[in-house]
mmCIF file of C-alpha atoms (C1' of nucleotides) in Angstrom:
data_model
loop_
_atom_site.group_PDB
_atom_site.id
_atom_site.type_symbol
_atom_site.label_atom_id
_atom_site.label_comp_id
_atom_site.label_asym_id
_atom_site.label_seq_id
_atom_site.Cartn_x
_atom_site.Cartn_y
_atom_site.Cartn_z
ATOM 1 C CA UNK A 1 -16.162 -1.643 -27.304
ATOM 2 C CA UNK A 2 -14.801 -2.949 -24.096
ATOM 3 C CA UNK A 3 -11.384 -4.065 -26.142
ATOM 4 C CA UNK A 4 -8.687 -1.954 -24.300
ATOM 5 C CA UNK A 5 -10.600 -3.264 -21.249
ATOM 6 C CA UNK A 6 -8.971 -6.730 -22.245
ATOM 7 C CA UNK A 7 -6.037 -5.773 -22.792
ATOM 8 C CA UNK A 8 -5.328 -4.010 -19.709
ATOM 9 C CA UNK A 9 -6.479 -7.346 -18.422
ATOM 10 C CA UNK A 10 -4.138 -9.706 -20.257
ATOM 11 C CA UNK A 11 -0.992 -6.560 -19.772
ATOM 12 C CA UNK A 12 -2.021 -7.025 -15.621
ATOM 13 C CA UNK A 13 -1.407 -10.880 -16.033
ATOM 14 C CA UNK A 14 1.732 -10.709 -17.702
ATOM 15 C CA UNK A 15 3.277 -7.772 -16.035
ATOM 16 C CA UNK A 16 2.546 -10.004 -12.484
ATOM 17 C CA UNK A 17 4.470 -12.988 -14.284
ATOM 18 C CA UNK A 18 7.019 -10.787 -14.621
ATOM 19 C CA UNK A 19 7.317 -8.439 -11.453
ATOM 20 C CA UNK A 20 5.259 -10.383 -8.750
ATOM 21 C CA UNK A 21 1.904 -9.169 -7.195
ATOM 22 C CA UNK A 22 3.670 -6.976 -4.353
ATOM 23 C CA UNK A 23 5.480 -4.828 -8.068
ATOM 24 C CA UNK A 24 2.023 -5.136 -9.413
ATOM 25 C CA UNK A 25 1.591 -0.831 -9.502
ATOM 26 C CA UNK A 26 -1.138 0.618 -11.316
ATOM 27 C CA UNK A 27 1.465 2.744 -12.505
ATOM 28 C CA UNK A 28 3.712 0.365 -13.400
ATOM 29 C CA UNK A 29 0.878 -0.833 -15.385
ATOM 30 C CA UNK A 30 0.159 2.193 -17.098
ATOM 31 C CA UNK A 31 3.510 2.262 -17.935
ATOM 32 C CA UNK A 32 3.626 -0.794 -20.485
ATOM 33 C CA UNK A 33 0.540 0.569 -22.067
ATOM 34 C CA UNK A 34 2.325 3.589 -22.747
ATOM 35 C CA UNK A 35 -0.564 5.367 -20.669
ATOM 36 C CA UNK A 36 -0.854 7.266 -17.205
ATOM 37 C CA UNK A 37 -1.990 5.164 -14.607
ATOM 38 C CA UNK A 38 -5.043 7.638 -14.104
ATOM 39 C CA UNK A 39 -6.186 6.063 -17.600
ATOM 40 C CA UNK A 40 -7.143 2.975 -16.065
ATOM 41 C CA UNK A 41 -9.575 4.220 -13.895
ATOM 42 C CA UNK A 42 -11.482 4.682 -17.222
ATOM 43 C CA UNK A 43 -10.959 0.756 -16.968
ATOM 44 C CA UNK A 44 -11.696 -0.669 -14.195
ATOM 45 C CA UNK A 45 -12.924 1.544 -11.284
ATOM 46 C CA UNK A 46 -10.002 0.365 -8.389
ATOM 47 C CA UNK A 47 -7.266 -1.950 -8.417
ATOM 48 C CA UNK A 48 -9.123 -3.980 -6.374
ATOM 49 C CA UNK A 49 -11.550 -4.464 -9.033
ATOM 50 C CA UNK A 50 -8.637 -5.130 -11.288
ATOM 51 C CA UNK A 51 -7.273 -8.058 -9.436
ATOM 52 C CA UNK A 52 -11.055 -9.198 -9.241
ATOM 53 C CA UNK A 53 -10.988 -9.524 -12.945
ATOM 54 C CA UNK A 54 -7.562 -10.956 -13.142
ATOM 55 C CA UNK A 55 -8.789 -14.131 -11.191
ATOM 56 C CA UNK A 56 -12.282 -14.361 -12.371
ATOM 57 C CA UNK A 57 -9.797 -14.810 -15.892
ATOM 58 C CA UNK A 58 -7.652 -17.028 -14.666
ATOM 59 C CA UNK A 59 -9.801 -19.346 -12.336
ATOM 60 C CA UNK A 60 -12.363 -19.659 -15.546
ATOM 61 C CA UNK A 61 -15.084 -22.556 -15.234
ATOM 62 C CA UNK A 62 -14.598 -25.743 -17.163
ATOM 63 C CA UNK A 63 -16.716 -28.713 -17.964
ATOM 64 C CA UNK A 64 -17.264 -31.266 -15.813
ATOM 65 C CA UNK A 65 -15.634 -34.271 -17.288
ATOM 66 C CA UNK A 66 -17.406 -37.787 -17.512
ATOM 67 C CA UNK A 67 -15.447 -39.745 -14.302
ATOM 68 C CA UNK A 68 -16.086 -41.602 -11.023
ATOM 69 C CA UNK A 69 -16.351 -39.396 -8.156
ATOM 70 C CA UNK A 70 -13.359 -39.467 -6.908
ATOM 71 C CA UNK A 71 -11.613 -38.782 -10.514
ATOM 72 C CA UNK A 72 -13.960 -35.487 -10.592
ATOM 73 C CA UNK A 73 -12.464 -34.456 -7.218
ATOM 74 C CA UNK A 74 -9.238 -35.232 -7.900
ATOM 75 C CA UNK A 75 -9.580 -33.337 -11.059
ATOM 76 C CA UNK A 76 -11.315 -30.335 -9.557
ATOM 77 C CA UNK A 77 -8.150 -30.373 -6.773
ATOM 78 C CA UNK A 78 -5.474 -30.719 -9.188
ATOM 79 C CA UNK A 79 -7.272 -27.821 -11.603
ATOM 80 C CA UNK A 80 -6.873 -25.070 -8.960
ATOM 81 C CA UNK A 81 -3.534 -25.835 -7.693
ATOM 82 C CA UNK A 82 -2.522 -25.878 -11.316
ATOM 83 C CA UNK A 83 -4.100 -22.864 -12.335
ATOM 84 C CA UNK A 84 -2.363 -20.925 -8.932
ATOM 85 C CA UNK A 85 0.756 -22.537 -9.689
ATOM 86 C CA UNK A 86 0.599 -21.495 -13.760
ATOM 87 C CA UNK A 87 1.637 -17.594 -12.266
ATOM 88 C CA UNK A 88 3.656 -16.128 -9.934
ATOM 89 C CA UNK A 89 1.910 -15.244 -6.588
ATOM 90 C CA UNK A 90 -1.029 -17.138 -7.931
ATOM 91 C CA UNK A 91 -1.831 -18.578 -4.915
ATOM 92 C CA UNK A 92 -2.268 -15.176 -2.798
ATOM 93 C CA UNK A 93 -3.832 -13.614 -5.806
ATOM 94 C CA UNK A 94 -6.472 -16.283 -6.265
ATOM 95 C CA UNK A 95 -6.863 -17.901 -2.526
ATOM 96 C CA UNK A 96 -6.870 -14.256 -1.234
ATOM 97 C CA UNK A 97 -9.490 -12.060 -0.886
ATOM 98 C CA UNK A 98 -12.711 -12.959 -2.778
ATOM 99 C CA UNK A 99 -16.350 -14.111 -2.486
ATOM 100 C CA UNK A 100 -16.349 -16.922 -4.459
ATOM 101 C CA UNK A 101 -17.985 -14.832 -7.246
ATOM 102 C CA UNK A 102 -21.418 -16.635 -9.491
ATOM 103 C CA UNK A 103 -19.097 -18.425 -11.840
ATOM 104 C CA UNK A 104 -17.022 -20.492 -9.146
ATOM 105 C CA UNK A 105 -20.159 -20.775 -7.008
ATOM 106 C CA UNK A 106 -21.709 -22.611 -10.239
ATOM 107 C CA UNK A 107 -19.717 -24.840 -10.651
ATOM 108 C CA UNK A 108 -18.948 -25.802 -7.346
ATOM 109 C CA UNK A 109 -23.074 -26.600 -7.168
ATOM 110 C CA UNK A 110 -21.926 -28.874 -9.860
ATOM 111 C CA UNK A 111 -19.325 -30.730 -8.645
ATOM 112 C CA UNK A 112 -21.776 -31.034 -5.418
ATOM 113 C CA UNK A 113 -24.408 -32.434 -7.734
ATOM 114 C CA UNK A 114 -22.488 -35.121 -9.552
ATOM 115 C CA UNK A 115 -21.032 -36.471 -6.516
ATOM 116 C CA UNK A 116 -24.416 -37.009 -4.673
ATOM 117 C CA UNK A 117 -25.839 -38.456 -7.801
ATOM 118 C CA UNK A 118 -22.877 -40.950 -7.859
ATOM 119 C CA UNK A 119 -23.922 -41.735 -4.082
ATOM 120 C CA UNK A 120 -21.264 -39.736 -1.829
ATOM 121 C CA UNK A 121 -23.206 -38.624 0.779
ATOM 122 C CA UNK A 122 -22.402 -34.880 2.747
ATOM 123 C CA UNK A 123 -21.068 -34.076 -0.857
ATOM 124 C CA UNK A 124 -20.585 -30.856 0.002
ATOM 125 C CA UNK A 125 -18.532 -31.142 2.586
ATOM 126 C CA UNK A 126 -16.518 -33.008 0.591
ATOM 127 C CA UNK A 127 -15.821 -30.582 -1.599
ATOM 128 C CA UNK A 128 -15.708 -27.648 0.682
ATOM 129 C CA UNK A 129 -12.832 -29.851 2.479
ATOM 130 C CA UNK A 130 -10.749 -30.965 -0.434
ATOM 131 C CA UNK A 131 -10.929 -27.831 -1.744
ATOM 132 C CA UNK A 132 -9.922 -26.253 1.163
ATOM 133 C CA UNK A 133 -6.879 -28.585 1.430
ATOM 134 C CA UNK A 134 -6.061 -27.548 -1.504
ATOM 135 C CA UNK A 135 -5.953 -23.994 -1.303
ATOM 136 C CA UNK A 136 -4.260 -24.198 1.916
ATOM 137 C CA UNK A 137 -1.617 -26.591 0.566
ATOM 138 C CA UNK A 138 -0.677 -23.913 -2.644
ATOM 139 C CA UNK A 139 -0.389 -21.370 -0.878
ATOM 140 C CA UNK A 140 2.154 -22.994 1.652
ATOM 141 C CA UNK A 141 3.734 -24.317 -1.655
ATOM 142 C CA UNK A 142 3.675 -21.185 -3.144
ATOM 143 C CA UNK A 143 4.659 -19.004 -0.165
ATOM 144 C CA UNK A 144 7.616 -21.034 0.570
ATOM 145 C CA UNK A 145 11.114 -19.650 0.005
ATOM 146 C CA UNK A 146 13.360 -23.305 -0.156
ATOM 147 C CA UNK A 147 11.451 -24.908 -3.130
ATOM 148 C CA UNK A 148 12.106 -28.837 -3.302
ATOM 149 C CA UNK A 149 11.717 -30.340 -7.031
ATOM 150 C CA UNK A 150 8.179 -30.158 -8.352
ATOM 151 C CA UNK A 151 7.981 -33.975 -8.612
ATOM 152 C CA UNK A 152 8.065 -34.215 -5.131
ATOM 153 C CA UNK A 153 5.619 -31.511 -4.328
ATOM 154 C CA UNK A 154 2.957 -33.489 -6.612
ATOM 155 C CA UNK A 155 3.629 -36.103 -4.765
ATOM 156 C CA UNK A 156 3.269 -35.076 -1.649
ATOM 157 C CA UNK A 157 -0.091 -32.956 -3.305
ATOM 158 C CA UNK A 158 -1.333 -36.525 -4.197
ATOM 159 C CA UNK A 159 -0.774 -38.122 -1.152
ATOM 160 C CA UNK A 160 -2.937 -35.690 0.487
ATOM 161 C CA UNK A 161 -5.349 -35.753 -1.203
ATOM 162 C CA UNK A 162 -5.609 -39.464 -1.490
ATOM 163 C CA UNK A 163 -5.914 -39.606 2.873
ATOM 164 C CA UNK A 164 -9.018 -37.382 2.033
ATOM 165 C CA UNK A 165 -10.478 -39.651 -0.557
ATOM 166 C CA UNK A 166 -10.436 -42.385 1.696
ATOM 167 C CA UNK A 167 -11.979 -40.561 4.542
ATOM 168 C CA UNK A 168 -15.023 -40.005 1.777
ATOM 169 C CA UNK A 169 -14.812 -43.948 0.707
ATOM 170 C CA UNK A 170 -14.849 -44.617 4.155
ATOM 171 C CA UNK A 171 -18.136 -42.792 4.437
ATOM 172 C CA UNK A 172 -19.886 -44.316 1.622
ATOM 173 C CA UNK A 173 -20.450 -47.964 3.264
ATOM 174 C CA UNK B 1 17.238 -3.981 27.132
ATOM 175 C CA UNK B 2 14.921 -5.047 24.865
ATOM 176 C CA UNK B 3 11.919 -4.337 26.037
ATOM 177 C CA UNK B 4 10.843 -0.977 24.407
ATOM 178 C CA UNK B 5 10.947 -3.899 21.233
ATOM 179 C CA UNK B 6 8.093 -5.829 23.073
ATOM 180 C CA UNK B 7 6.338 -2.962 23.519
ATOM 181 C CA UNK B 8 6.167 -1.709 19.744
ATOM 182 C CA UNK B 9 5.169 -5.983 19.415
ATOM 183 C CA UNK B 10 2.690 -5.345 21.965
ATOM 184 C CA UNK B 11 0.627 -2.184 19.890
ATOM 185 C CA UNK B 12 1.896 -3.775 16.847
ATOM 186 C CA UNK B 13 -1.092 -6.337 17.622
ATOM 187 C CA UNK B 14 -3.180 -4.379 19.517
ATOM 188 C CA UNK B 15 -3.442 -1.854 16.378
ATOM 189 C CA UNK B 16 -3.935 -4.715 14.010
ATOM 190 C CA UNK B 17 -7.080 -5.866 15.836
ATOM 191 C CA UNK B 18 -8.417 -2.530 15.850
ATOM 192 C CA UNK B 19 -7.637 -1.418 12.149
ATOM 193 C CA UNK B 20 -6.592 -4.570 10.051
ATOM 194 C CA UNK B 21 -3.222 -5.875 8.019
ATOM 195 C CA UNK B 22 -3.752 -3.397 5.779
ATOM 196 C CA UNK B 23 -4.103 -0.392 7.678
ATOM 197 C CA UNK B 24 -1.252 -1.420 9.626
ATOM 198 C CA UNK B 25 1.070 0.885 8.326
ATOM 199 C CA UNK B 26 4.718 1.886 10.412
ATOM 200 C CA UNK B 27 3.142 5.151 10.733
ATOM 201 C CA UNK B 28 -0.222 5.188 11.931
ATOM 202 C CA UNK B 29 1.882 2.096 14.835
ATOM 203 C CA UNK B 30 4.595 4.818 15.410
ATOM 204 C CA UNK B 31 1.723 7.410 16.149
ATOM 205 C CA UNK B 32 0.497 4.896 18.791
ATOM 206 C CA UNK B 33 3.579 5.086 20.400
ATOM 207 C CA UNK B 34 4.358 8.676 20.529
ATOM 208 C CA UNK B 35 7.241 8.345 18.182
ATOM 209 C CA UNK B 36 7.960 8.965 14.832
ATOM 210 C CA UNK B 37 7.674 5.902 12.635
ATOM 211 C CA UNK B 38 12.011 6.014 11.327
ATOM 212 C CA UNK B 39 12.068 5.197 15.039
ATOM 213 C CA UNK B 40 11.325 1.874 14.508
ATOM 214 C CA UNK B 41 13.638 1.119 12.804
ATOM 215 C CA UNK B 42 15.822 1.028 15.630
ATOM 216 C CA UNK B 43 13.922 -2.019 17.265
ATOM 217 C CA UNK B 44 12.952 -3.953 14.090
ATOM 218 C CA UNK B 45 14.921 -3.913 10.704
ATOM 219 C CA UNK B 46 12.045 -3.563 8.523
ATOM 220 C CA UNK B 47 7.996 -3.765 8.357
ATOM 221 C CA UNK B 48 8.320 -7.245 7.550
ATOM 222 C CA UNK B 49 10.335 -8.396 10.107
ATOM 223 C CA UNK B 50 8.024 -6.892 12.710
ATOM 224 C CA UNK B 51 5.132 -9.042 10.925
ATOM 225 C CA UNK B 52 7.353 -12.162 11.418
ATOM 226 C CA UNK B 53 7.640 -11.502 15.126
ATOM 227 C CA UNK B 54 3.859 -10.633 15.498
ATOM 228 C CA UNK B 55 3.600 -14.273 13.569
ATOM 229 C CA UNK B 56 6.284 -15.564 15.892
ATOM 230 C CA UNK B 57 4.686 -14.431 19.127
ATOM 231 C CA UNK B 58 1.016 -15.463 18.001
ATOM 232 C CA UNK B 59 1.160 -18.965 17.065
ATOM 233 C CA UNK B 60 3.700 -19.492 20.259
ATOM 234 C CA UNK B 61 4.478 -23.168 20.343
ATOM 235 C CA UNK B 62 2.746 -25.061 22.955
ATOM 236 C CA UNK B 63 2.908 -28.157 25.167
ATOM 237 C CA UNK B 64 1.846 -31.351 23.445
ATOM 238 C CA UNK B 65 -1.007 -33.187 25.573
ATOM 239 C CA UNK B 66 -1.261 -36.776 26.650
ATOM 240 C CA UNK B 67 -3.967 -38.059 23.969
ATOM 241 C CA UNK B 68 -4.875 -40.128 21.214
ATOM 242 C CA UNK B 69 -3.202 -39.659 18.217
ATOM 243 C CA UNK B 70 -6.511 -38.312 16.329
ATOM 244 C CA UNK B 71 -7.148 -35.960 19.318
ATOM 245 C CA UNK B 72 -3.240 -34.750 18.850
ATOM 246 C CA UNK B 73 -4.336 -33.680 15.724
ATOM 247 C CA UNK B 74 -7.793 -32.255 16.006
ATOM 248 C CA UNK B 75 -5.820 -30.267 18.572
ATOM 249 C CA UNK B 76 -3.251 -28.716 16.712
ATOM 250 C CA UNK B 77 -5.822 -28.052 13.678
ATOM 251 C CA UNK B 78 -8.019 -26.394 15.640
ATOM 252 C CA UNK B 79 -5.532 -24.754 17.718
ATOM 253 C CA UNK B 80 -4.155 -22.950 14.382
ATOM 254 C CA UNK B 81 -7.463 -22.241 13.501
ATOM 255 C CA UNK B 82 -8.105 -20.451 17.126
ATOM 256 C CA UNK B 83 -4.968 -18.449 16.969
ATOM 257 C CA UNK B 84 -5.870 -17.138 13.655
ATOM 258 C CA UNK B 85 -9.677 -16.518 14.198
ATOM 259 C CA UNK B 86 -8.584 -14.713 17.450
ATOM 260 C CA UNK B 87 -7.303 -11.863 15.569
ATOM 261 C CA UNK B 88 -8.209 -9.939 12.518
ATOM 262 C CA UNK B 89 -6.669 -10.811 9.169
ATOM 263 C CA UNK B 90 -5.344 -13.438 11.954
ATOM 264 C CA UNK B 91 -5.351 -16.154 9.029
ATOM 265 C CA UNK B 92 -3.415 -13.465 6.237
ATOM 266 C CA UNK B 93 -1.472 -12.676 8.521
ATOM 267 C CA UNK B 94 -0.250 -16.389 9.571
ATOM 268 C CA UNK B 95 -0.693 -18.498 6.335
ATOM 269 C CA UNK B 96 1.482 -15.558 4.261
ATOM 270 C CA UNK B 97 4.959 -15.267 3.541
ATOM 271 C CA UNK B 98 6.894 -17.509 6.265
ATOM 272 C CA UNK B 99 9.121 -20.153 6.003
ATOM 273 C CA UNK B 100 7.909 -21.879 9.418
ATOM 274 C CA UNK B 101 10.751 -20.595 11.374
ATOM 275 C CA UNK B 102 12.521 -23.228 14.015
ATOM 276 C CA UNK B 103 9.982 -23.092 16.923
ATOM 277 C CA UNK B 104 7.208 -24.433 14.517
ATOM 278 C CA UNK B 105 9.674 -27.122 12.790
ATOM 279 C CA UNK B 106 10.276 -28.587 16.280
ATOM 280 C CA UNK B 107 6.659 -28.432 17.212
ATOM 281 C CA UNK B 108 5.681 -30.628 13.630
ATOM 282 C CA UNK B 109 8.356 -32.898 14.215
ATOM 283 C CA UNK B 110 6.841 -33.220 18.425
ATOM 284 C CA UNK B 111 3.664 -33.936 16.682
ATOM 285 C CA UNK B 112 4.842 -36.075 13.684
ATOM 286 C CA UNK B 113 6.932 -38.177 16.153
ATOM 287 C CA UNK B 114 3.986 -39.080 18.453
ATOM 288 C CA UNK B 115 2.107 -39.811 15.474
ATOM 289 C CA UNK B 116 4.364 -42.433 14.237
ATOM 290 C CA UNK B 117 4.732 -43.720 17.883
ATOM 291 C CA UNK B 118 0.934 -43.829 17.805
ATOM 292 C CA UNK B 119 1.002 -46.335 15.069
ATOM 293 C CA UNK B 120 -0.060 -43.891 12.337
ATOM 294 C CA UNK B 121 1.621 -44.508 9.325
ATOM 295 C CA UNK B 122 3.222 -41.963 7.189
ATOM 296 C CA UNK B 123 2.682 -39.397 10.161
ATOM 297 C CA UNK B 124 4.067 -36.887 7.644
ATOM 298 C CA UNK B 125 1.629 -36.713 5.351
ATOM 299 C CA UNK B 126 -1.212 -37.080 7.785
ATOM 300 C CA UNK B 127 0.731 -33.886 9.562
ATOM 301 C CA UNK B 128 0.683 -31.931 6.242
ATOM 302 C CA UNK B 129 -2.658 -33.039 5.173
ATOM 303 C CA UNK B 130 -4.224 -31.408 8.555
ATOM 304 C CA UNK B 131 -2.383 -28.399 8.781
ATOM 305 C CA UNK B 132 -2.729 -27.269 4.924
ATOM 306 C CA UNK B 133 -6.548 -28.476 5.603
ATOM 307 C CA UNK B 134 -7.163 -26.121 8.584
ATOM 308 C CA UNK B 135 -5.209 -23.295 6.603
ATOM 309 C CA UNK B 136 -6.839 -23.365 3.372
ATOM 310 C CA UNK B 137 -10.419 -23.548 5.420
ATOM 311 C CA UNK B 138 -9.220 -20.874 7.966
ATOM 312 C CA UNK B 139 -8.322 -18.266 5.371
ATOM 313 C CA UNK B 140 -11.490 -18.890 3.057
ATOM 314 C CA UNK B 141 -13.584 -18.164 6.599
ATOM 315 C CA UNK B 142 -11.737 -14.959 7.080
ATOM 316 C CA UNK B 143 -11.689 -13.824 3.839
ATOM 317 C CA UNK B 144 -15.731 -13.987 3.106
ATOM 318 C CA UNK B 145 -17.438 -11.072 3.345
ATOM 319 C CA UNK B 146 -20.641 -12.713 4.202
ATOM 320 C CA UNK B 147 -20.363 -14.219 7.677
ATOM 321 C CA UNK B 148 -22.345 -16.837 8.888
ATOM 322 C CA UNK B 149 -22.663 -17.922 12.447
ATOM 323 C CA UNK B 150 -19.439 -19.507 14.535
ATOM 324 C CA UNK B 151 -21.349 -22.413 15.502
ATOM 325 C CA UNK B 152 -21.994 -23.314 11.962
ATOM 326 C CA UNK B 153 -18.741 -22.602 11.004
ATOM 327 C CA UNK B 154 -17.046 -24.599 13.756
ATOM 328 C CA UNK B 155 -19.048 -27.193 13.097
ATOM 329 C CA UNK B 156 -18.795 -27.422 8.770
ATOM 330 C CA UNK B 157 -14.361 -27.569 9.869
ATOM 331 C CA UNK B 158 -15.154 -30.041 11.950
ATOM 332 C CA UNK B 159 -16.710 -31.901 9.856
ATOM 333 C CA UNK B 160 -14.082 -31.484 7.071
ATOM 334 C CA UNK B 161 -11.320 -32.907 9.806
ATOM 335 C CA UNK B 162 -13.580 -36.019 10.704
ATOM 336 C CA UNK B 163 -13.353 -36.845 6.854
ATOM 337 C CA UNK B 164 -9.244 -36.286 6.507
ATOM 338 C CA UNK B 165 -9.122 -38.075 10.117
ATOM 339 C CA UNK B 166 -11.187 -41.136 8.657
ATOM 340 C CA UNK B 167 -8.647 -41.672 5.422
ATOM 341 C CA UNK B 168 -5.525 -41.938 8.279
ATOM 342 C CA UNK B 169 -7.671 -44.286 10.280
ATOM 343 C CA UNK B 170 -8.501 -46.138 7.076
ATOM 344 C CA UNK B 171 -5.064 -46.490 6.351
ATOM 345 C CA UNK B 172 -4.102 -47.900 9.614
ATOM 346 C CA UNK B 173 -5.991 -51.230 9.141
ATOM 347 C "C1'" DA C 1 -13.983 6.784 -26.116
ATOM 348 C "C1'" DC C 2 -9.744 7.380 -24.233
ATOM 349 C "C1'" DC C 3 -6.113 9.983 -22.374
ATOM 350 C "C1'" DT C 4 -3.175 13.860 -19.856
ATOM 351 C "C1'" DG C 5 -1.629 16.858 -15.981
ATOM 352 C "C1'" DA C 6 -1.724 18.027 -11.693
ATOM 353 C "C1'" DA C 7 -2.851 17.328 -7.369
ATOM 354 C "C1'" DC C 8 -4.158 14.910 -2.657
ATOM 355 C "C1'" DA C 9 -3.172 12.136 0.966
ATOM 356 C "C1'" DC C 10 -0.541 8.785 1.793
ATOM 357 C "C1'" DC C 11 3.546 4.765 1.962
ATOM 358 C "C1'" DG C 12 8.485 2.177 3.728
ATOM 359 C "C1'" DT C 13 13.030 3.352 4.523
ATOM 360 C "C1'" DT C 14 17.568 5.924 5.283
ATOM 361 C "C1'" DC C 15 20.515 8.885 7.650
ATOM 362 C "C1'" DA C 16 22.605 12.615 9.937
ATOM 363 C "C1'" DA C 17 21.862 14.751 14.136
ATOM 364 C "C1'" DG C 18 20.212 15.351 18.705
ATOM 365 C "C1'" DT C 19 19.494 13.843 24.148
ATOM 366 C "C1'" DA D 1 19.723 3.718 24.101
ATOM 367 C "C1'" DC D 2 16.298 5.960 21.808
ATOM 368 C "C1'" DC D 3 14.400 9.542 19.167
ATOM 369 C "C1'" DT D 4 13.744 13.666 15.586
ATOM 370 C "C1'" DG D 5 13.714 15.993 11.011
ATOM 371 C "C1'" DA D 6 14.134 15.880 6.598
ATOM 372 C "C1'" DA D 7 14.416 13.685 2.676
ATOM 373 C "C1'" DC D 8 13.938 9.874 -1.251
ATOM 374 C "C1'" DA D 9 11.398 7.293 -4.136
ATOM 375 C "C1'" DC D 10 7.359 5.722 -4.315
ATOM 376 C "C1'" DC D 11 1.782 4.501 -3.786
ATOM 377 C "C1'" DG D 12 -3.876 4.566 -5.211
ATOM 378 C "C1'" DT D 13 -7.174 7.694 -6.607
ATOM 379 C "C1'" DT D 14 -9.748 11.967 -8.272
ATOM 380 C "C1'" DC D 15 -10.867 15.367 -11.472
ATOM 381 C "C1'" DA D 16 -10.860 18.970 -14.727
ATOM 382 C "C1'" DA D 17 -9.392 19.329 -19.250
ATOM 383 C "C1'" DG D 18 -7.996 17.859 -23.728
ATOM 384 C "C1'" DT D 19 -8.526 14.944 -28.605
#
DNA sequence: ACCTGAACACCGTTCAAGT
DNA sequence: ACCTGAACACCGTTCAAGT
């Protein structure tokens, strides 16, 4: 059925490992499928809608583990600047241009939920700021020519993200 | 001297409010001007280096103001956030590709050094935390489709700085 | 169901040459 | 000092036609 669909898909994700989202041609594409780029408009109707896919795949929506609030939003945090760091220009291609799309949206309800049910109050601004921070903090990462050691960078990631918590805690009294 | 180069800066912005980063093409700008786009290449090396200058000239690099340390840096987050909002694809356009050139080094360091002076401890991170806040929020605002009112929007970043300014107050004790 | 071939309307950039 | 003309090596996308 919708099985060459897929693997255009997964040949889009490796080929920007490889070249980088600016190299990221249709053509190109079409190339290591052995196919004419026109082919993939059999596919997926635009590039656009292409790159669409590509993050809805690579964002995907996990469980929500069993933790204290602040574990979940650490968690959630650390999940999307992993998952942008995991491929090259996955910061632009994920933080870029996108309503959130039902998936995210879900799951971002459920964050919300668990955190007002363990008492955080203005849970969703919570959220909406940490994960803000962290988007904004990947792509600078990301963007960023001079790259210091990745030990540091989680570090300085943590530390972050830690000031935030405590403005939350702080808010809880 | 120079100043047919401020000029193509000059419609270089102009044209990108009235058409968008990705319409701005060397071109459609050269059209603009009369001239044919190879010659811009006499007054900027490439595309990319006229973006850089369009960043440069943009985000400027202001005074800093006598104030508290947490007004210092509700000023410079919103200030980023005005300079981007005040121009479309302002945030894309800003938070992309760009180590921070020497202007906005100096102007951290200004900020990071009154911090410190301030009594705020580990000014950096409280610097960092802010900033990759007000991008990550900024670029997520500019990037929805859907578009709800300023006032709600100026008031949900707000909000979301309160919080980050909270956990550097908290650990100030 | 999937692909080709050819075309359309574009890009950024280079370079000799003009004034 | 600034610009033209022409070219090079590309883009995304459409569409009739093939298998």
């Amino acid at each position: 059925m919708g099985q060459r669909r897929t693997e255009v898909l997964h040949a889009a994700i490796e080929l920007l490992d490889e070249v980088g989202l600016d190299a990221l041609t249709m053509r190109l594409l079409a190339s290591r499928l052995g196919v004419r780029a026109s082919a993939l408009y059999r596919h997926y109707p635009s590039k656009q809608a292409l790159l669409d896919a590509m993050v809805a795949h690579l964002v995907g929506t996990g469980e929500l583990p069993e933790a204290e609030w602040d574990e979940l939003l650490r968690g959630a945090a650390s999940g999307l600047r992993s998952v942008m760091l995991a491929h090259r220009d996955g910061a632009r291609l994920i933080a870029g241009f996108h309503d959130p799309g039902p998936d995210a949206v879900a799951a971002f309800e459920r964050l919300i939920t668990a955190l007002t049910e363990a008492g955080v109050p203005a849970a969703a601004v919570a959220v909406d700021t940490v994960m803000a921070y962290a988007n904004g903090f990947t792509v600078e990462e990301q963007a960023r020519k001079t790259r210091w050691p990745r030990e540091g960078r989680d570090r300085a990631f943590d530390d972050g993200l830690a000031l935030i918590i405590a403005g939350i805690r702080a808010s809880m009294v």
